Coordinates of C-alpha atoms and ligand atoms in Angstrom, one line a residue:
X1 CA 28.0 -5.2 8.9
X2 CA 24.1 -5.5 9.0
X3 CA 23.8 -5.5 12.2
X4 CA 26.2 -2.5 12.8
X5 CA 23.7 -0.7 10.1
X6 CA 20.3 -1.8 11.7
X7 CA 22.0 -0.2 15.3
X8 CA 22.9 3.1 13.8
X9 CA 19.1 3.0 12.6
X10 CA 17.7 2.5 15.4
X11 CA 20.0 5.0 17.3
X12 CA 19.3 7.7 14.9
X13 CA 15.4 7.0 14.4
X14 CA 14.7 6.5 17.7
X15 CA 11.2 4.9 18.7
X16 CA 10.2 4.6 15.3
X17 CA 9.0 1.3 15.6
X18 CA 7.5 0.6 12.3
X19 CA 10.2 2.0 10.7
X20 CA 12.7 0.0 12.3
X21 CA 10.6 -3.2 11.4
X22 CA 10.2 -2.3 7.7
X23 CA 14.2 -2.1 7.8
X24 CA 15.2 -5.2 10.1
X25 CA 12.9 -7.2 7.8
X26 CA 14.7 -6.0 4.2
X27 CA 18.5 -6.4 6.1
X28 CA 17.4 -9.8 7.1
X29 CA 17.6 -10.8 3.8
X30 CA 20.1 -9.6 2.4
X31 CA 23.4 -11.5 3.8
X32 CA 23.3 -14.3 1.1
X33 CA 22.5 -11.1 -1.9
X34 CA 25.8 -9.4 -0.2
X35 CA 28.0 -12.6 0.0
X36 CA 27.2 -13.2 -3.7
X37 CA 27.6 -9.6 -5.2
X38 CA 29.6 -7.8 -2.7
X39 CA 29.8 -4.5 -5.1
X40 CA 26.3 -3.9 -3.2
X41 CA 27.8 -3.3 -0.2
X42 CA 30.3 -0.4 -1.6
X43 CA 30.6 2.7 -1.4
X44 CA 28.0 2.7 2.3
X45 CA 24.7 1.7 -0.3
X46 CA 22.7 0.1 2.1
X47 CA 23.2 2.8 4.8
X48 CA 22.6 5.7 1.8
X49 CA 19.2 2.6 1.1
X50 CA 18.0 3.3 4.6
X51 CA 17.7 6.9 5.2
X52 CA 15.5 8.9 3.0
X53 CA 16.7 11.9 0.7
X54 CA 14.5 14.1 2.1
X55 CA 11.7 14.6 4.7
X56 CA 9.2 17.2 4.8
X57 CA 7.2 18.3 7.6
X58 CA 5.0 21.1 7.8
X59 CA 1.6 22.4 9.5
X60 CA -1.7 22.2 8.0
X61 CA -3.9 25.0 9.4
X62 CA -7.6 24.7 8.1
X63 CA -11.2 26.0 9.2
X64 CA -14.1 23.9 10.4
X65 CA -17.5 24.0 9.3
X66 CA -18.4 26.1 13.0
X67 CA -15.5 28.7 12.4
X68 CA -13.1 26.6 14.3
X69 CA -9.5 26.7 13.6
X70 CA -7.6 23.1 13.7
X71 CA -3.9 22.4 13.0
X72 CA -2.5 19.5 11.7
X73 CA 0.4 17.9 11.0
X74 CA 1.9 17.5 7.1
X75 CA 4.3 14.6 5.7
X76 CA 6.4 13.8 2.6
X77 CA 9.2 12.2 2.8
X78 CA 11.2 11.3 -0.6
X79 CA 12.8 8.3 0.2
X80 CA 14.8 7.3 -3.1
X81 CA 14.5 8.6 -6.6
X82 CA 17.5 6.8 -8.3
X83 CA 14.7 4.5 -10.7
X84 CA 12.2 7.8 -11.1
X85 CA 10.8 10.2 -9.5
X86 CA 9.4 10.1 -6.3
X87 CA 6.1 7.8 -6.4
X88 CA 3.5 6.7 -3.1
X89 CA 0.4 7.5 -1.7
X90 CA -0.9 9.8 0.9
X91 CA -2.9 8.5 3.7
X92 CA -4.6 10.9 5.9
X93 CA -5.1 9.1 9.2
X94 CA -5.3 9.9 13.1
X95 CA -2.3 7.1 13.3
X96 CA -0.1 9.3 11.1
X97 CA 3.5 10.1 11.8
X98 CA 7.1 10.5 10.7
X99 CA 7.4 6.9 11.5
X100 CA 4.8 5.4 9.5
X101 CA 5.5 7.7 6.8
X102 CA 8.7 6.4 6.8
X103 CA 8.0 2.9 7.0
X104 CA 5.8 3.3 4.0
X105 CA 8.2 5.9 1.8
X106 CA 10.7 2.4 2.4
X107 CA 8.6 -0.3 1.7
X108 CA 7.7 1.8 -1.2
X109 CA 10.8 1.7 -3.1
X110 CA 11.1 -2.0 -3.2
X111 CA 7.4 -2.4 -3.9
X112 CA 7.9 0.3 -6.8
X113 CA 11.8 -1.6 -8.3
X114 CA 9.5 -5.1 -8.3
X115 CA 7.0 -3.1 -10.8
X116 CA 9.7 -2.5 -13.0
X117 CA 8.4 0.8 -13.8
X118 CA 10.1 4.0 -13.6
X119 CA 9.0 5.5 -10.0
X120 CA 11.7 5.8 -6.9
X121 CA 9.5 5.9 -3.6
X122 CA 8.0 8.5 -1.4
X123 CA 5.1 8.3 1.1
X124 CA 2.8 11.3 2.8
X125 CA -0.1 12.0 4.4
X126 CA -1.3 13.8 7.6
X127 CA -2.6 13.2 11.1
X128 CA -6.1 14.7 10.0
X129 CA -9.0 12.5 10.3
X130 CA -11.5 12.9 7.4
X131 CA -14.2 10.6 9.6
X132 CA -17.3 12.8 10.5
X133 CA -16.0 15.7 8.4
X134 CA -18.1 17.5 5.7
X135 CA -16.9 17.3 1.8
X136 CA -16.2 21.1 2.6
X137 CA -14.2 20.5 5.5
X138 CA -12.3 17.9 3.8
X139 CA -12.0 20.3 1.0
X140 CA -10.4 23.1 2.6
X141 CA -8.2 20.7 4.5
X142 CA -6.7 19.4 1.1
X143 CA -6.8 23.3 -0.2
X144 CA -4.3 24.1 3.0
X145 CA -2.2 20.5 2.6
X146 CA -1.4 21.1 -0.9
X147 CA -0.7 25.0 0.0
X148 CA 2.1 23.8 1.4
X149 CA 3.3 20.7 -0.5
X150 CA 3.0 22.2 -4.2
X151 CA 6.6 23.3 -4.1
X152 CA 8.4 20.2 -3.7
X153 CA 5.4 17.9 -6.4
X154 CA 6.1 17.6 -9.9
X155 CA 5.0 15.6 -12.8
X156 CA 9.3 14.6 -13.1
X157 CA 9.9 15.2 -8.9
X158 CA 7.5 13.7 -6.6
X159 CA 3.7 12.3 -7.8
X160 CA 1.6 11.6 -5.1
X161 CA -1.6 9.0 -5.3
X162 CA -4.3 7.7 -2.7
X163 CA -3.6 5.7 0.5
X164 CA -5.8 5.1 3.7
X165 CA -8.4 7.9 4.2
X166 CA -7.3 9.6 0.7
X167 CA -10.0 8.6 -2.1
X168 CA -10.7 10.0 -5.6
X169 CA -13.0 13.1 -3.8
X170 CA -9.4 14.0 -2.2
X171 CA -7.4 13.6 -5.2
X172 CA -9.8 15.8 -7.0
X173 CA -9.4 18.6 -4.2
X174 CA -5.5 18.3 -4.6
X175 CA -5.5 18.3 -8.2
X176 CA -7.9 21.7 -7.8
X177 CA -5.6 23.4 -5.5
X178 CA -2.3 22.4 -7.3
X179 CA -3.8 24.0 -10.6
X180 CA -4.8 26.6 -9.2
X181 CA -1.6 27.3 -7.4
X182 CA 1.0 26.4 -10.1
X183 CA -1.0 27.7 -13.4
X184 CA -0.7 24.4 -14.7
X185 CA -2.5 21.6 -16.4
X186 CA 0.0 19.3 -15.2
X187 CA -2.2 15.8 -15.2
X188 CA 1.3 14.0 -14.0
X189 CA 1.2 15.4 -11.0
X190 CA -0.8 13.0 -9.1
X191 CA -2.5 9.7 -9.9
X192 CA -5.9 8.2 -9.3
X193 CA -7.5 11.4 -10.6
X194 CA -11.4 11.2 -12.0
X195 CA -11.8 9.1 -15.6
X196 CA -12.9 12.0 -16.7
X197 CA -9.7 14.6 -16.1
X198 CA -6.8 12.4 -16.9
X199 CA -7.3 9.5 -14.2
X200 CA -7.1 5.7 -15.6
X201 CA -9.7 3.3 -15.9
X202 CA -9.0 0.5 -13.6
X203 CA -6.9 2.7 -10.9
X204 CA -9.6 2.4 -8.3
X205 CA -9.8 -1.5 -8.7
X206 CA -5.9 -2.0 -9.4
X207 CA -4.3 -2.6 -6.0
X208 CA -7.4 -5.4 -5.1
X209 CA -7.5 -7.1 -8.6
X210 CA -3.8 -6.7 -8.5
X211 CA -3.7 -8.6 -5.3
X212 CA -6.2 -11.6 -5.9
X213 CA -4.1 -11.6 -9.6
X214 CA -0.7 -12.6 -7.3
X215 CA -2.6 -15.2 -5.0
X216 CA -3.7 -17.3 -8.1
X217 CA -0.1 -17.3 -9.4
X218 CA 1.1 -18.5 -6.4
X219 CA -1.7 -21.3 -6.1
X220 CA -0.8 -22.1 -9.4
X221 CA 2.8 -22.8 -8.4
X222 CA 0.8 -25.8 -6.0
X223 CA -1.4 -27.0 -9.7
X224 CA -4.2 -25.4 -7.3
X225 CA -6.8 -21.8 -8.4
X226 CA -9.0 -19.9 -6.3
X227 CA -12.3 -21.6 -7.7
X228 CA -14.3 -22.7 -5.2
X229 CA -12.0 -21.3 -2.3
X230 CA -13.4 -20.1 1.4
X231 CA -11.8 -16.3 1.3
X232 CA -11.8 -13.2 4.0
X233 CA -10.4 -10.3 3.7
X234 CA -9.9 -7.9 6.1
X235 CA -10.6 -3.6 6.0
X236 CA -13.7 -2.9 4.3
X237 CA -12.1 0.3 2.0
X238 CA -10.5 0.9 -1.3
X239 CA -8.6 -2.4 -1.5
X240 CA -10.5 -5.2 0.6
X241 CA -13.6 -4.5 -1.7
X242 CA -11.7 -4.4 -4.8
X243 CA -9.8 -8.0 -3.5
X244 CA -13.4 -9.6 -3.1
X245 CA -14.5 -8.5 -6.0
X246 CA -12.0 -10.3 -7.8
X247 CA -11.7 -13.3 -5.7
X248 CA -15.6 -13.7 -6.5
X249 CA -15.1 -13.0 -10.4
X250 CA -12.5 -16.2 -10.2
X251 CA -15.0 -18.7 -8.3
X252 CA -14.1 -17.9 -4.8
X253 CA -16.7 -16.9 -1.8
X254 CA -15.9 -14.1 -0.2
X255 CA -17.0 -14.5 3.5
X256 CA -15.9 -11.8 5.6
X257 CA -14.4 -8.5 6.0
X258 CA -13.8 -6.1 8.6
X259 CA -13.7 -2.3 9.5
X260 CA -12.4 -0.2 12.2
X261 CA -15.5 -0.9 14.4
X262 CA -15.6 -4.6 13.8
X263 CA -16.4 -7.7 11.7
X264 CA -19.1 -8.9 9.3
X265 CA -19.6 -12.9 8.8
X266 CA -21.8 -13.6 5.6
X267 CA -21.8 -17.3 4.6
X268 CA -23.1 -17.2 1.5
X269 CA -20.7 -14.5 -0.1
X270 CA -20.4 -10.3 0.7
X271 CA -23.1 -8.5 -1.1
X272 CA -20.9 -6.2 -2.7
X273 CA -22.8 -3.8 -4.6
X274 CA -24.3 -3.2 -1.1
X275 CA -21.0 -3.3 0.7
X276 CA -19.3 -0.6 -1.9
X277 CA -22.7 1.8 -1.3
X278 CA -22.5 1.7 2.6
X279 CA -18.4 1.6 2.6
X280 CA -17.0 4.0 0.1
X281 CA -20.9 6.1 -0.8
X282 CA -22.4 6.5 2.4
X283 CA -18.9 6.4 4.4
X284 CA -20.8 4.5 7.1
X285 CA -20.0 1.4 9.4
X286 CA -19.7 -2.3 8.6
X287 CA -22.9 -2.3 11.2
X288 CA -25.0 -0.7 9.0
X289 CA -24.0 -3.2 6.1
X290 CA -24.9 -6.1 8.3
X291 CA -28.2 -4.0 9.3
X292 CA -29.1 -3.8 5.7
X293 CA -28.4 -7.1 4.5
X294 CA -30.7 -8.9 7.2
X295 CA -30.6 -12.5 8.4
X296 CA -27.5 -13.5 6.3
X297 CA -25.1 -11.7 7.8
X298 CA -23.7 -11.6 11.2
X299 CA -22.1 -8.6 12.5
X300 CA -19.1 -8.7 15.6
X301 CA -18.1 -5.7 17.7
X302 CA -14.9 -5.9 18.1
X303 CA -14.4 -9.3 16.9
X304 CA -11.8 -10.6 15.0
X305 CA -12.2 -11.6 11.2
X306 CA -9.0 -13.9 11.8
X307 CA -11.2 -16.1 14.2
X308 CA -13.5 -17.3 10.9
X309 CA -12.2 -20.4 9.0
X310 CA -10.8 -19.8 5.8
X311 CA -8.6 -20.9 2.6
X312 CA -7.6 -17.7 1.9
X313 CA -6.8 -14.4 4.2
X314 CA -5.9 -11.3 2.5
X315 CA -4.8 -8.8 5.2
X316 CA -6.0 -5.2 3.5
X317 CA -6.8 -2.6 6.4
X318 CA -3.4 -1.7 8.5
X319 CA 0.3 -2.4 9.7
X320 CA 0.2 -4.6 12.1
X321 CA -3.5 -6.3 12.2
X322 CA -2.4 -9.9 12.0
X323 CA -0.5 -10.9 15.0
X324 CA 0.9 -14.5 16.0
X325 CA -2.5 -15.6 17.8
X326 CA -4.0 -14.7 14.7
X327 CA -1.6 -16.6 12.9
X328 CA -1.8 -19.8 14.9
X329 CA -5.8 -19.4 14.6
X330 CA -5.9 -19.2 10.9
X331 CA -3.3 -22.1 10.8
X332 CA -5.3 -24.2 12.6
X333 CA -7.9 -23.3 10.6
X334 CA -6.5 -24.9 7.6
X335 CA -5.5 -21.8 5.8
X336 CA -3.8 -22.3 2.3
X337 CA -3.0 -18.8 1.2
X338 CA -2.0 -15.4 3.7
X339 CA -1.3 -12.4 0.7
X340 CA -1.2 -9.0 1.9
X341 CA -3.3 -6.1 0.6
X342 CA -2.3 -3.6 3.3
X343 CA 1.3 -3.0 4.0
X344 CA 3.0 -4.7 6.6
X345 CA -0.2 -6.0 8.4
X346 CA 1.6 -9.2 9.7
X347 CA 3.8 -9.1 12.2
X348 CA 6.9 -10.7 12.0
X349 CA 6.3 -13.9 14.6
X350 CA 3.4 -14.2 12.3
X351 CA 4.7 -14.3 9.1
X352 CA 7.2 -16.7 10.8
X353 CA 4.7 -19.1 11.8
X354 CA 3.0 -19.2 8.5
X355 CA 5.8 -20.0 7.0
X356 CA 6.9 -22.7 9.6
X357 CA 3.1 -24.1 9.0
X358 CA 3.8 -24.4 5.1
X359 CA 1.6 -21.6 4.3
X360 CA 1.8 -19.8 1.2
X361 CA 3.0 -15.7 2.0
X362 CA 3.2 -13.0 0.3
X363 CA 4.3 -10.4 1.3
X364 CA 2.9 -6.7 1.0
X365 CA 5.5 -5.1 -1.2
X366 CA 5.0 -7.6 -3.8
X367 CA 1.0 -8.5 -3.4
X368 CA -0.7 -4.9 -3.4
X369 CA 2.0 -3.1 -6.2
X370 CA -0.8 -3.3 -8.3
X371 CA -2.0 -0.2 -7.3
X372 CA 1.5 2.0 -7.5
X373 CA 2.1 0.1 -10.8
X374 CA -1.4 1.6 -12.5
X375 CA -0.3 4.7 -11.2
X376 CA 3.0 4.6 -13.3
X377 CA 0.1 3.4 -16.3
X378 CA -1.8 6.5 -15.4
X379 CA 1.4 8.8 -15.6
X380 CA 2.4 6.9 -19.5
X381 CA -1.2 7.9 -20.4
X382 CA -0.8 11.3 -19.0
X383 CA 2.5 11.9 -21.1
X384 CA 1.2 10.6 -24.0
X385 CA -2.2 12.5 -23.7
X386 CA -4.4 9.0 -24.2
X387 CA -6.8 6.9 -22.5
X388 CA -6.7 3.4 -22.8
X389 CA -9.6 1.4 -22.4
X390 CA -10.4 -0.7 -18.8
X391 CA -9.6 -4.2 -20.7
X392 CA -6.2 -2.4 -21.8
X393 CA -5.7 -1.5 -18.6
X394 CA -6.7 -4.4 -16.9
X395 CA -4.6 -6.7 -19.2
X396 CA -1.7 -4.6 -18.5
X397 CA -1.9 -5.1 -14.8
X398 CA -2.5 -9.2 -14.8
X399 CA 0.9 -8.8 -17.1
X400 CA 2.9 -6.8 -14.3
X401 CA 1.6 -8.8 -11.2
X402 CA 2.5 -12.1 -13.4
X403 CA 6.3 -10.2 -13.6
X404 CA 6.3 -9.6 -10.2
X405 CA 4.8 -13.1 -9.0
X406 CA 7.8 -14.8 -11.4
X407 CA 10.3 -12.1 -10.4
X408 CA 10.0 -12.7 -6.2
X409 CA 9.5 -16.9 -7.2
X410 CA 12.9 -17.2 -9.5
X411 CA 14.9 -14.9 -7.2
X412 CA 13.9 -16.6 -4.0
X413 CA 14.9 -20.2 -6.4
X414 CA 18.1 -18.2 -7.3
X415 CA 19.2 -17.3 -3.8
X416 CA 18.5 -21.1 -2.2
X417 CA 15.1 -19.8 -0.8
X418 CA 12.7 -21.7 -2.6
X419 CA 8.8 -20.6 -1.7
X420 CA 10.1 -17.7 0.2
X421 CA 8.0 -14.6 -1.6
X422 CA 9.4 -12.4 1.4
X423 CA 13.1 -13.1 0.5
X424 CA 12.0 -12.6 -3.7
X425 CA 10.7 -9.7 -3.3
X426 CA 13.9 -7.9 -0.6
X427 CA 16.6 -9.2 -3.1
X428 CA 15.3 -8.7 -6.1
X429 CA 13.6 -5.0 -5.1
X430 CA 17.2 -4.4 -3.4
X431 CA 19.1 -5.8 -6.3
X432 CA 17.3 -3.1 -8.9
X433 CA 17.5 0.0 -6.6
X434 CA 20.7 -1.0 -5.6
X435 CA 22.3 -1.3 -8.8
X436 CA 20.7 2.1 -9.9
X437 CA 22.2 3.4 -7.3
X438 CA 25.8 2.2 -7.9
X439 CA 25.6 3.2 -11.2
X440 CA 24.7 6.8 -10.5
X441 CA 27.5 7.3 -7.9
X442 CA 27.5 8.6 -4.7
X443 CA 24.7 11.3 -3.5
Ligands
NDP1 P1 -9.2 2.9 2.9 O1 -9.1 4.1 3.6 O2 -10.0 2.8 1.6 O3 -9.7 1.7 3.8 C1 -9.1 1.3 5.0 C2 -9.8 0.2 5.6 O4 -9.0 -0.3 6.7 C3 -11.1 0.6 6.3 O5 -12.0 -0.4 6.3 C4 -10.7 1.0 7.7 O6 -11.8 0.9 8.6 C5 -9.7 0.0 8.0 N1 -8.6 0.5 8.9 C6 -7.8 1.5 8.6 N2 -7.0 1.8 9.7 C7 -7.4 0.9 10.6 C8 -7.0 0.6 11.9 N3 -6.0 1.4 12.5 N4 -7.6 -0.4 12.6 C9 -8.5 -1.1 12.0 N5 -9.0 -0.9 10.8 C10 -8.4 0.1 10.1 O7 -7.7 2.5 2.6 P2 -7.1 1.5 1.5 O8 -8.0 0.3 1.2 O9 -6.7 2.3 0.3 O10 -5.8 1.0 2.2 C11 -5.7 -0.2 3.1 C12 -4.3 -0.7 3.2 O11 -3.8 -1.0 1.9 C13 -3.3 0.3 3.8 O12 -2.3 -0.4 4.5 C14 -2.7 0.9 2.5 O13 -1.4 1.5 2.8 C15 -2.6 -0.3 1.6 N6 -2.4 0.0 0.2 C16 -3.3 0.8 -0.5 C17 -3.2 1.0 -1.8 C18 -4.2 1.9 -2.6 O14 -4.0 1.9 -3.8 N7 -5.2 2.5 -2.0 C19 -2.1 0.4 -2.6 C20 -1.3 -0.5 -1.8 C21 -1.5 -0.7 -0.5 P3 -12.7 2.2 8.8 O15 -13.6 2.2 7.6 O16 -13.4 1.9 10.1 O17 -11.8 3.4 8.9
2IT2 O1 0.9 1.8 -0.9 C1 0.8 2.0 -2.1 O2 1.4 1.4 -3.0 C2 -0.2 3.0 -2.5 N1 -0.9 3.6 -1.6 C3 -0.4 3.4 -3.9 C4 0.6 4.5 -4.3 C5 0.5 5.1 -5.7 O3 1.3 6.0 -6.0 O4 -0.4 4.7 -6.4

């Protein structure tokens, strides 16, 4: 029956590759969940899982600094609301399209079940690219997105947040334009606002902290922490610098990290107060970090942050980044730990291989929720018209990515996958939408 599912997926998505790997990944594991509780199966539930609600595209005219007139492309797409509404990120990227926005709105809604928060999952974003574009540019291309996408947000319908390319200076232009538009104070409406107009302390830092807070829960499962551990990350944005600022808090040495353009080796640990100026201040390249710093650090063109020896890899930039070669590298390597910050950055032969080579994995979906899952603490202190403090917050967080950590472990135990985080986290983020979604009937 999966396999008659995946086919009609892939005939009625066609070339939607990520997509299609997002799905094939979930169906193949969920046989021995099926066999077990075959009430999940009724009623076509996992072909009503794997297409979304509802998918929004739409054009995003906007003006240029020099008068010129550029037209983009606009995506939502609401891919399952039976735990809450809507809840994901917008990434605003040239690699944008229905397909990734898909993939994402998916992976979403398992990610967002595992948090055991009240948030179904939606994705968005657009094919703009905010690199080399002027606050004011970016401004009026947020004014025209959110023209557009007001109607179908709410603080109870659909709540976007940040993703790849969409920081706190864009959620501020949304949150502008959607008040403006709508009349309302509605903080709800989107998440990782400014501290100071209804955002939450620790939302920046959430998804990184979030993500080092998984990978010492799974070393402690070996009696091992990350003390004294050889780390890189990879991506140089929102949640690579937040990752190795945790990692370093907890003992490790953070010795690499990557961006678009290329790699940066620094063997005595990233600078990071340096590396947050030239990254996410002056929006520059990892060149100029590596320019700044002097003799300690090396910088690569083009060169591959997988290729440096390691006990720890967080994969934090993009789908796809970590391919088998990588893989084998790292495993020869001796890496002990592969935990994704980005989602879906490993590729399927080389997750397999990781997990052929005894490596610890975890998987995307469960490893960066820490961000989506702050989000849902940003929306409780919106309701309740509060602000807790960033220890609250913080504490709250290492409390949700423990759950999550112990929820994948025992149902990967439960199912006769022990150590399989990838398995966890499908069945048990299948196992909570699903039943939501058998309770509430057919639609
Ligand atoms: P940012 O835009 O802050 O940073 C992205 C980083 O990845 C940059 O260093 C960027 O390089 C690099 N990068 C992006 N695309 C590519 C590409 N195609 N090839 C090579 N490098 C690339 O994004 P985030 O840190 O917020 O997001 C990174 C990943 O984490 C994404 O997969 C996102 O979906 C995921 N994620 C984000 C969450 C969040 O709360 N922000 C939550 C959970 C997951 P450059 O600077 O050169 O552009
Ligand atoms: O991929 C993700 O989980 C995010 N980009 C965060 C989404 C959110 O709503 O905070």
């Amino acid at each position: 029956m999966l396999e008659e599912i995946y086919g009609h997926v892939l005939r009625r998505n066609a070339g939607e590759r990520e997509f299609h790997q997002a799905v094939r990944e979930v169906l193949e594991s969920l046989p021995v969940v099926l066999e077990r509780r075959p009430e999940l199966c009724q009623a076509s539930l996992v072909e009503r899982l794997v297409e979304p609600e509802r998918q929004l595209m739409f054009r995003v005219p906007w003006t240029d600094d020099d008068g010129h007139v550029h037209v983009n492309r606009g995506f939502r797409v609401e891919f399952n609301s039976a735990l809450g509404p809507y809840k994901g990120g917008l990434r605003f990227h040239p690699s944008v399209n229905l397909d990734i926005v898909k993939f994402l709105g998916f992976e979403q809604t398992f990610k967002n079940a595992l948090t055991g928060m009240p948030i179904g999952g939606g994705k968005g974003g657009s094919d703009f690219d905010p690199k080399g574009r002027s606050d004011d540019e970016v401004m009026r291309f947020c004014q025209s997105f959110m023209t557009e996408l007001y109607r179908h947000l709410g603080e109870h319908t659909d709540v976007p947040a940040g993703d790849t390319g969409v920081g706190a200076r864009e959620i501020g232009y949304l949150f502008g334009q959607y008040r403006r538009i709508t009349n309302r104070y509605e903080a709800g409406v989107l998440t990782g606002k400014g501290i100071g107009w209804g955002g939450s302390h620790a939302r920046p830092e959430a998804t990184g902290y979030g993500l080092v807070a998984f990978t010492a829960e799974m070393l402690r499962t070996r009696g091992e922490e990350l003390d004294g551990m050889r780390v890189v990350v990879s991506g140089s944005g929102n949640v690579a610098i937040h990752a190795a600022e945790k990692a370093e808090q907890l003992g490790a040495t953070v010795v690499a990290c990557s961006d678009s353009g290329g790699c940066v080796l620094d063997e005595k640990g990233l600078d990071l107060d340096l590396l947050k100026q030239v990254k996410l201040v002056d929006r520059e390249r990892l060149d100029v970090y590596a320019e700044r710093r002097g003799s300690a650090a090396t910088y690569r063109a083009d060169g591959r942050v997988w290729d440096i020896p390691c006990d720890v890899a967080l994969p934090s930039a993009t789908q796809n980044e970590l391919d088998e070669d990588a893989a084998r590298t790292l495993i020869g390597n001796g890496v002990r730990v592969v935990a994704e910050g980005a989602n879906m950055p490993t590729t399927p032969e080389a997750v397999r291989a990781l997990r052929e080579a005894g490596v610890l994995f975890a998987p995307g979906k469960a490893a960066n929720a820490g961000g989506v899952a702050t989000s849902a603490l940003e929306m409780q202190q919106n309701a309740s018209r509060v602000t807790w403090s960033f220890e609250t917050t913080e504490d709250r967080l290492s409390e949700i990515m423990r759950h999550i950590h112990d929820t994948c472990y025992e149902t990967a135990d439960r199912y006769g996958r022990p150590g399989d985080y990838v398995a966890g986290a499908n069945i048990a983020g299948f196992e909570l939408v699903g039943d939501a979604m058998l309770a509430q009937g057919v639609i």
